[in-house]
């Protein structure tokens, strides 16, 4: 019992900001899966908290990513407001194969450039893995804001990498959050795919 308590204490520790961010993140992705525009208020506050968390952990690429997330979350809020069906849920769209290939090339190139920059110019921890999270999270967030089904597949890949990085840096609640995100991203993909196939994706 004591060992279990010690492990739980090590997982959580004195981290009220991180715990708050985790709770907000769970609310955010739950509403995303349901295609509810109300995911955005939770998401905006969450990423603001994570700016500090990642900066303190010397995960600078992730810190920059949170700044980008604030901007894209605001864009997504506006875009989703204008692209909802009669029930108020967002309409799902898909990307083409050529677009998928372009995103993959841009992503790989971005990881190489940004990872090298952080490796040489800063004391960043795990610069290339951190940059992988940065670049492909940007791609996933853009796809999400544009209501593309494939955003969830990109998030699955990001979540797998993020779990390892955050665990290695001792951010155990955040690593746990991304493990939950991994499951929820899978659920989100099938939920959105079902909505797409049901004929809701008639919007351009």
PDB file of C-alpha atoms in Angstrom:
ATOM      1  CA  UNK A   1       0.000   0.000   0.000  1.00  0.00           C
ATOM      2  CA  UNK A   2       2.831   2.343   0.927  1.00  0.00           C
ATOM      3  CA  UNK A   3       4.639   1.594  -2.330  1.00  0.00           C
ATOM      4  CA  UNK A   4       1.503   2.404  -4.305  1.00  0.00           C
ATOM      5  CA  UNK A   5       1.081   5.680  -2.397  1.00  0.00           C
ATOM      6  CA  UNK A   6       4.718   6.606  -2.997  1.00  0.00           C
ATOM      7  CA  UNK A   7       4.332   5.919  -6.709  1.00  0.00           C
ATOM      8  CA  UNK A   8       1.160   8.029  -6.881  1.00  0.00           C
ATOM      9  CA  UNK A   9       2.886  10.860  -5.021  1.00  0.00           C
ATOM     10  CA  UNK A  10       5.827  10.696  -7.435  1.00  0.00           C
ATOM     11  CA  UNK A  11       3.425  10.781 -10.371  1.00  0.00           C
ATOM     12  CA  UNK A  12       1.561  13.843  -9.131  1.00  0.00           C
ATOM     13  CA  UNK A  13       3.838  15.586  -6.639  1.00  0.00           C
ATOM     14  CA  UNK A  14       3.423  19.298  -6.003  1.00  0.00           C
ATOM     15  CA  UNK A  15       2.153  20.114  -9.494  1.00  0.00           C
ATOM     16  CA  UNK A  16      -1.141  22.002  -9.274  1.00  0.00           C
ATOM     17  CA  UNK A  17      -0.605  23.789 -12.604  1.00  0.00           C
ATOM     18  CA  UNK A  18       0.136  20.555 -14.443  1.00  0.00           C
ATOM     19  CA  UNK A  19      -2.833  18.785 -12.853  1.00  0.00           C
ATOM     20  CA  UNK A  20      -5.110  21.684 -13.838  1.00  0.00           C
ATOM     21  CA  UNK A  21      -3.785  21.523 -17.401  1.00  0.00           C
ATOM     22  CA  UNK A  22      -4.415  17.773 -17.515  1.00  0.00           C
ATOM     23  CA  UNK A  23      -8.035  18.200 -16.394  1.00  0.00           C
ATOM     24  CA  UNK A  24      -8.618  20.965 -18.941  1.00  0.00           C
ATOM     25  CA  UNK A  25      -7.037  18.788 -21.627  1.00  0.00           C
ATOM     26  CA  UNK A  26      -9.390  15.922 -20.904  1.00  0.00           C
ATOM     27  CA  UNK A  27     -12.382  18.258 -21.132  1.00  0.00           C
ATOM     28  CA  UNK A  28     -11.005  19.678 -24.383  1.00  0.00           C
ATOM     29  CA  UNK A  29     -10.532  16.395 -26.220  1.00  0.00           C
ATOM     30  CA  UNK A  30     -13.816  14.934 -24.934  1.00  0.00           C
ATOM     31  CA  UNK A  31     -15.662  17.865 -26.502  1.00  0.00           C
ATOM     32  CA  UNK A  32     -13.540  17.579 -29.665  1.00  0.00           C
ATOM     33  CA  UNK A  33     -14.593  13.976 -30.125  1.00  0.00           C
ATOM     34  CA  UNK A  34     -18.199  15.112 -29.848  1.00  0.00           C
ATOM     35  CA  UNK A  35     -17.488  17.821 -32.454  1.00  0.00           C
ATOM     36  CA  UNK A  36     -18.560  20.519 -30.000  1.00  0.00           C
ATOM     37  CA  UNK A  37     -17.287  24.075 -30.441  1.00  0.00           C
ATOM     38  CA  UNK A  38     -17.112  24.355 -26.651  1.00  0.00           C
ATOM     39  CA  UNK A  39     -13.810  22.441 -26.709  1.00  0.00           C
ATOM     40  CA  UNK A  40     -11.992  25.671 -27.518  1.00  0.00           C
ATOM     41  CA  UNK A  41     -12.343  27.607 -24.218  1.00  0.00           C
ATOM     42  CA  UNK A  42     -10.894  24.617 -22.349  1.00  0.00           C
ATOM     43  CA  UNK A  43      -8.152  24.202 -24.944  1.00  0.00           C
ATOM     44  CA  UNK A  44      -7.054  27.838 -24.851  1.00  0.00           C
ATOM     45  CA  UNK A  45      -6.608  27.879 -21.071  1.00  0.00           C
ATOM     46  CA  UNK A  46      -4.846  24.495 -21.182  1.00  0.00           C
ATOM     47  CA  UNK A  47      -2.194  25.592 -23.670  1.00  0.00           C
ATOM     48  CA  UNK A  48      -1.498  28.792 -21.720  1.00  0.00           C
ATOM     49  CA  UNK A  49      -0.732  26.684 -18.644  1.00  0.00           C
ATOM     50  CA  UNK A  50       1.471  24.361 -20.682  1.00  0.00           C
ATOM     51  CA  UNK A  51       3.599  27.285 -21.867  1.00  0.00           C
ATOM     52  CA  UNK A  52       4.973  27.565 -18.340  1.00  0.00           C
ATOM     53  CA  UNK A  53       5.145  23.819 -17.722  1.00  0.00           C
ATOM     54  CA  UNK A  54       7.203  23.087 -20.838  1.00  0.00           C
ATOM     55  CA  UNK A  55       9.431  26.151 -20.432  1.00  0.00           C
ATOM     56  CA  UNK A  56      10.343  25.054 -16.912  1.00  0.00           C
ATOM     57  CA  UNK A  57      11.147  21.558 -18.274  1.00  0.00           C
ATOM     58  CA  UNK A  58      13.409  23.077 -20.986  1.00  0.00           C
ATOM     59  CA  UNK A  59      11.178  21.676 -23.713  1.00  0.00           C
ATOM     60  CA  UNK A  60      11.454  24.833 -25.771  1.00  0.00           C
ATOM     61  CA  UNK A  61       9.930  23.459 -28.949  1.00  0.00           C
ATOM     62  CA  UNK A  62       6.852  22.511 -26.940  1.00  0.00           C
ATOM     63  CA  UNK A  63       6.800  25.991 -25.395  1.00  0.00           C
ATOM     64  CA  UNK A  64       6.750  27.576 -28.849  1.00  0.00           C
ATOM     65  CA  UNK A  65       4.085  25.078 -29.855  1.00  0.00           C
ATOM     66  CA  UNK A  66       1.736  26.316 -27.131  1.00  0.00           C
ATOM     67  CA  UNK A  67       1.975  29.878 -28.468  1.00  0.00           C
ATOM     68  CA  UNK A  68       0.998  28.569 -31.888  1.00  0.00           C
ATOM     69  CA  UNK A  69      -1.816  26.568 -30.321  1.00  0.00           C
ATOM     70  CA  UNK A  70      -3.367  29.688 -28.785  1.00  0.00           C
ATOM     71  CA  UNK A  71      -3.482  31.335 -32.213  1.00  0.00           C
ATOM     72  CA  UNK A  72      -4.891  28.272 -33.981  1.00  0.00           C
ATOM     73  CA  UNK A  73      -7.398  27.610 -31.200  1.00  0.00           C
ATOM     74  CA  UNK A  74      -8.804  31.110 -31.707  1.00  0.00           C
ATOM     75  CA  UNK A  75      -8.882  30.540 -35.474  1.00  0.00           C
ATOM     76  CA  UNK A  76     -10.588  27.181 -34.972  1.00  0.00           C
ATOM     77  CA  UNK A  77     -13.198  28.728 -32.700  1.00  0.00           C
ATOM     78  CA  UNK A  78     -14.119  31.247 -35.394  1.00  0.00           C
ATOM     79  CA  UNK A  79     -13.990  28.708 -38.246  1.00  0.00           C
ATOM     80  CA  UNK A  80     -16.043  26.075 -36.422  1.00  0.00           C
ATOM     81  CA  UNK A  81     -18.651  28.665 -35.500  1.00  0.00           C
ATOM     82  CA  UNK A  82     -19.381  29.143 -39.200  1.00  0.00           C
ATOM     83  CA  UNK A  83     -19.168  25.461 -40.220  1.00  0.00           C
ATOM     84  CA  UNK A  84     -21.713  23.627 -38.089  1.00  0.00           C
ATOM     85  CA  UNK A  85     -24.719  21.532 -39.016  1.00  0.00           C
ATOM     86  CA  UNK A  86     -28.313  22.041 -37.876  1.00  0.00           C
ATOM     87  CA  UNK A  87     -27.550  20.388 -34.530  1.00  0.00           C
ATOM     88  CA  UNK A  88     -24.601  22.692 -33.860  1.00  0.00           C
ATOM     89  CA  UNK A  89     -21.946  20.012 -34.501  1.00  0.00           C
ATOM     90  CA  UNK A  90     -19.037  20.703 -36.814  1.00  0.00           C
ATOM     91  CA  UNK A  91     -19.128  19.209 -40.339  1.00  0.00           C
ATOM     92  CA  UNK A  92     -16.261  16.788 -41.121  1.00  0.00           C
ATOM     93  CA  UNK A  93     -14.087  16.892 -44.251  1.00  0.00           C
ATOM     94  CA  UNK A  94     -11.118  14.869 -45.609  1.00  0.00           C
ATOM     95  CA  UNK A  95      -7.778  15.655 -47.230  1.00  0.00           C
ATOM     96  CA  UNK A  96      -6.565  14.286 -50.571  1.00  0.00           C
ATOM     97  CA  UNK A  97      -3.650  11.869 -51.045  1.00  0.00           C
ATOM     98  CA  UNK A  98      -1.509  14.609 -52.545  1.00  0.00           C
ATOM     99  CA  UNK A  99      -2.208  16.810 -49.537  1.00  0.00           C
ATOM    100  CA  UNK A 100      -1.295  13.968 -47.181  1.00  0.00           C
ATOM    101  CA  UNK A 101       2.007  13.466 -49.009  1.00  0.00           C
ATOM    102  CA  UNK A 102       2.760  17.186 -48.871  1.00  0.00           C
ATOM    103  CA  UNK A 103       2.083  17.333 -45.130  1.00  0.00           C
ATOM    104  CA  UNK A 104       4.392  14.335 -44.565  1.00  0.00           C
ATOM    105  CA  UNK A 105       7.267  15.919 -46.514  1.00  0.00           C
ATOM    106  CA  UNK A 106       6.828  19.270 -44.794  1.00  0.00           C
ATOM    107  CA  UNK A 107       6.677  17.545 -41.423  1.00  0.00           C
ATOM    108  CA  UNK A 108       9.865  15.530 -41.921  1.00  0.00           C
ATOM    109  CA  UNK A 109      11.739  18.564 -43.200  1.00  0.00           C
ATOM    110  CA  UNK A 110      10.500  20.705 -40.339  1.00  0.00           C
ATOM    111  CA  UNK A 111      11.666  18.195 -37.744  1.00  0.00           C
ATOM    112  CA  UNK A 112      15.134  18.123 -39.279  1.00  0.00           C
ATOM    113  CA  UNK A 113      15.524  21.896 -39.415  1.00  0.00           C
ATOM    114  CA  UNK A 114      14.005  22.746 -36.042  1.00  0.00           C
ATOM    115  CA  UNK A 115      15.602  19.800 -34.251  1.00  0.00           C
ATOM    116  CA  UNK A 116      19.039  20.809 -35.518  1.00  0.00           C
ATOM    117  CA  UNK A 117      18.473  24.425 -34.499  1.00  0.00           C
ATOM    118  CA  UNK A 118      17.412  23.540 -30.959  1.00  0.00           C
ATOM    119  CA  UNK A 119      20.261  21.024 -30.661  1.00  0.00           C
ATOM    120  CA  UNK A 120      22.931  23.546 -31.622  1.00  0.00           C
ATOM    121  CA  UNK A 121      21.573  26.796 -30.228  1.00  0.00           C
ATOM    122  CA  UNK A 122      19.912  25.829 -26.930  1.00  0.00           C
ATOM    123  CA  UNK A 123      20.209  23.433 -24.007  1.00  0.00           C
ATOM    124  CA  UNK A 124      16.977  21.753 -25.108  1.00  0.00           C
ATOM    125  CA  UNK A 125      16.299  18.251 -23.847  1.00  0.00           C
ATOM    126  CA  UNK A 126      15.574  15.665 -26.567  1.00  0.00           C
ATOM    127  CA  UNK A 127      15.570  18.306 -29.330  1.00  0.00           C
ATOM    128  CA  UNK A 128      14.617  16.052 -32.250  1.00  0.00           C
ATOM    129  CA  UNK A 129      11.861  14.186 -30.436  1.00  0.00           C
ATOM    130  CA  UNK A 130      10.615  17.476 -29.007  1.00  0.00           C
ATOM    131  CA  UNK A 131      10.643  18.949 -32.504  1.00  0.00           C
ATOM    132  CA  UNK A 132       8.693  15.956 -33.798  1.00  0.00           C
ATOM    133  CA  UNK A 133       5.958  16.792 -31.308  1.00  0.00           C
ATOM    134  CA  UNK A 134       6.134  20.459 -32.322  1.00  0.00           C
ATOM    135  CA  UNK A 135       5.949  20.033 -36.094  1.00  0.00           C
ATOM    136  CA  UNK A 136       3.366  17.284 -36.297  1.00  0.00           C
ATOM    137  CA  UNK A 137       1.212  18.876 -33.598  1.00  0.00           C
ATOM    138  CA  UNK A 138       1.110  21.995 -35.762  1.00  0.00           C
ATOM    139  CA  UNK A 139       0.027  19.893 -38.733  1.00  0.00           C
ATOM    140  CA  UNK A 140      -2.585  18.062 -36.649  1.00  0.00           C
ATOM    141  CA  UNK A 141      -3.920  21.300 -35.191  1.00  0.00           C
ATOM    142  CA  UNK A 142      -4.249  22.873 -38.636  1.00  0.00           C
ATOM    143  CA  UNK A 143      -6.126  19.805 -39.874  1.00  0.00           C
ATOM    144  CA  UNK A 144      -8.320  19.920 -36.781  1.00  0.00           C
ATOM    145  CA  UNK A 145      -9.133  23.604 -37.183  1.00  0.00           C
ATOM    146  CA  UNK A 146      -9.997  22.886 -40.834  1.00  0.00           C
ATOM    147  CA  UNK A 147     -12.236  19.975 -39.706  1.00  0.00           C
ATOM    148  CA  UNK A 148     -10.230  17.259 -41.505  1.00  0.00           C
ATOM    149  CA  UNK A 149     -10.812  13.682 -40.384  1.00  0.00           C
ATOM    150  CA  UNK A 150      -7.115  12.831 -40.715  1.00  0.00           C
ATOM    151  CA  UNK A 151      -6.161  15.156 -37.852  1.00  0.00           C
ATOM    152  CA  UNK A 152      -6.846  12.254 -35.490  1.00  0.00           C
ATOM    153  CA  UNK A 153      -4.353   9.954 -37.231  1.00  0.00           C
ATOM    154  CA  UNK A 154      -1.639  12.582 -36.889  1.00  0.00           C
ATOM    155  CA  UNK A 155      -2.541  13.052 -33.228  1.00  0.00           C
ATOM    156  CA  UNK A 156      -2.156   9.309 -32.633  1.00  0.00           C
ATOM    157  CA  UNK A 157       1.446   9.503 -33.849  1.00  0.00           C
ATOM    158  CA  UNK A 158       2.131  12.660 -31.836  1.00  0.00           C
ATOM    159  CA  UNK A 159       0.688  11.123 -28.681  1.00  0.00           C
ATOM    160  CA  UNK A 160       2.914   8.040 -28.943  1.00  0.00           C
ATOM    161  CA  UNK A 161       6.046  10.197 -29.185  1.00  0.00           C
ATOM    162  CA  UNK A 162       4.841  12.593 -26.485  1.00  0.00           C
ATOM    163  CA  UNK A 163       4.254   9.836 -23.943  1.00  0.00           C
ATOM    164  CA  UNK A 164       7.902   8.788 -24.170  1.00  0.00           C
ATOM    165  CA  UNK A 165       9.302  12.332 -24.118  1.00  0.00           C
ATOM    166  CA  UNK A 166       7.258  13.570 -21.169  1.00  0.00           C
ATOM    167  CA  UNK A 167       7.860  10.420 -19.149  1.00  0.00           C
ATOM    168  CA  UNK A 168      11.603  10.767 -19.760  1.00  0.00           C
ATOM    169  CA  UNK A 169      11.436  14.364 -18.489  1.00  0.00           C
ATOM    170  CA  UNK A 170       9.536  13.380 -15.349  1.00  0.00           C
ATOM    171  CA  UNK A 171       6.271  15.017 -16.418  1.00  0.00           C
ATOM    172  CA  UNK A 172       4.302  11.990 -15.292  1.00  0.00           C
ATOM    173  CA  UNK A 173       0.793  13.523 -15.160  1.00  0.00           C
ATOM    174  CA  UNK A 174       1.311  14.919 -18.650  1.00  0.00           C
ATOM    175  CA  UNK A 175       2.615  11.575 -19.927  1.00  0.00           C
ATOM    176  CA  UNK A 176      -0.488   9.984 -18.440  1.00  0.00           C
ATOM    177  CA  UNK A 177      -2.665  12.618 -20.104  1.00  0.00           C
ATOM    178  CA  UNK A 178      -1.148  11.814 -23.489  1.00  0.00           C
ATOM    179  CA  UNK A 179      -1.751   8.109 -22.911  1.00  0.00           C
ATOM    180  CA  UNK A 180      -5.412   8.984 -22.450  1.00  0.00           C
ATOM    181  CA  UNK A 181      -5.180  11.278 -25.488  1.00  0.00           C
ATOM    182  CA  UNK A 182      -3.904   8.323 -27.509  1.00  0.00           C
ATOM    183  CA  UNK A 183      -6.998   6.300 -26.678  1.00  0.00           C
ATOM    184  CA  UNK A 184      -9.326   9.257 -27.199  1.00  0.00           C
ATOM    185  CA  UNK A 185      -7.690  10.181 -30.517  1.00  0.00           C
ATOM    186  CA  UNK A 186      -8.469   6.672 -31.734  1.00  0.00           C
ATOM    187  CA  UNK A 187     -12.059   7.050 -30.554  1.00  0.00           C
ATOM    188  CA  UNK A 188     -12.206  10.487 -32.159  1.00  0.00           C
ATOM    189  CA  UNK A 189     -11.074   9.126 -35.504  1.00  0.00           C
ATOM    190  CA  UNK A 190     -13.805   6.500 -35.645  1.00  0.00           C
ATOM    191  CA  UNK A 191     -16.407   8.959 -34.359  1.00  0.00           C
ATOM    192  CA  UNK A 192     -15.555  11.543 -37.023  1.00  0.00           C
ATOM    193  CA  UNK A 193     -15.277   8.888 -39.740  1.00  0.00           C
ATOM    194  CA  UNK A 194     -18.761   7.683 -38.874  1.00  0.00           C
ATOM    195  CA  UNK A 195     -20.037  11.272 -39.093  1.00  0.00           C
ATOM    196  CA  UNK A 196     -18.317  11.705 -42.465  1.00  0.00           C
ATOM    197  CA  UNK A 197     -19.788   8.509 -43.894  1.00  0.00           C
ATOM    198  CA  UNK A 198     -23.247   9.383 -42.623  1.00  0.00           C
ATOM    199  CA  UNK A 199     -23.432  12.157 -45.196  1.00  0.00           C
ATOM    200  CA  UNK A 200     -22.784  15.084 -42.883  1.00  0.00           C
ATOM    201  CA  UNK A 201     -19.678  16.131 -44.814  1.00  0.00           C
ATOM    202  CA  UNK A 202     -21.368  17.973 -47.652  1.00  0.00           C
ATOM    203  CA  UNK A 203     -19.755  21.273 -46.768  1.00  0.00           C
ATOM    204  CA  UNK A 204     -16.626  22.533 -48.575  1.00  0.00           C
TER     205      UNK A 204
END
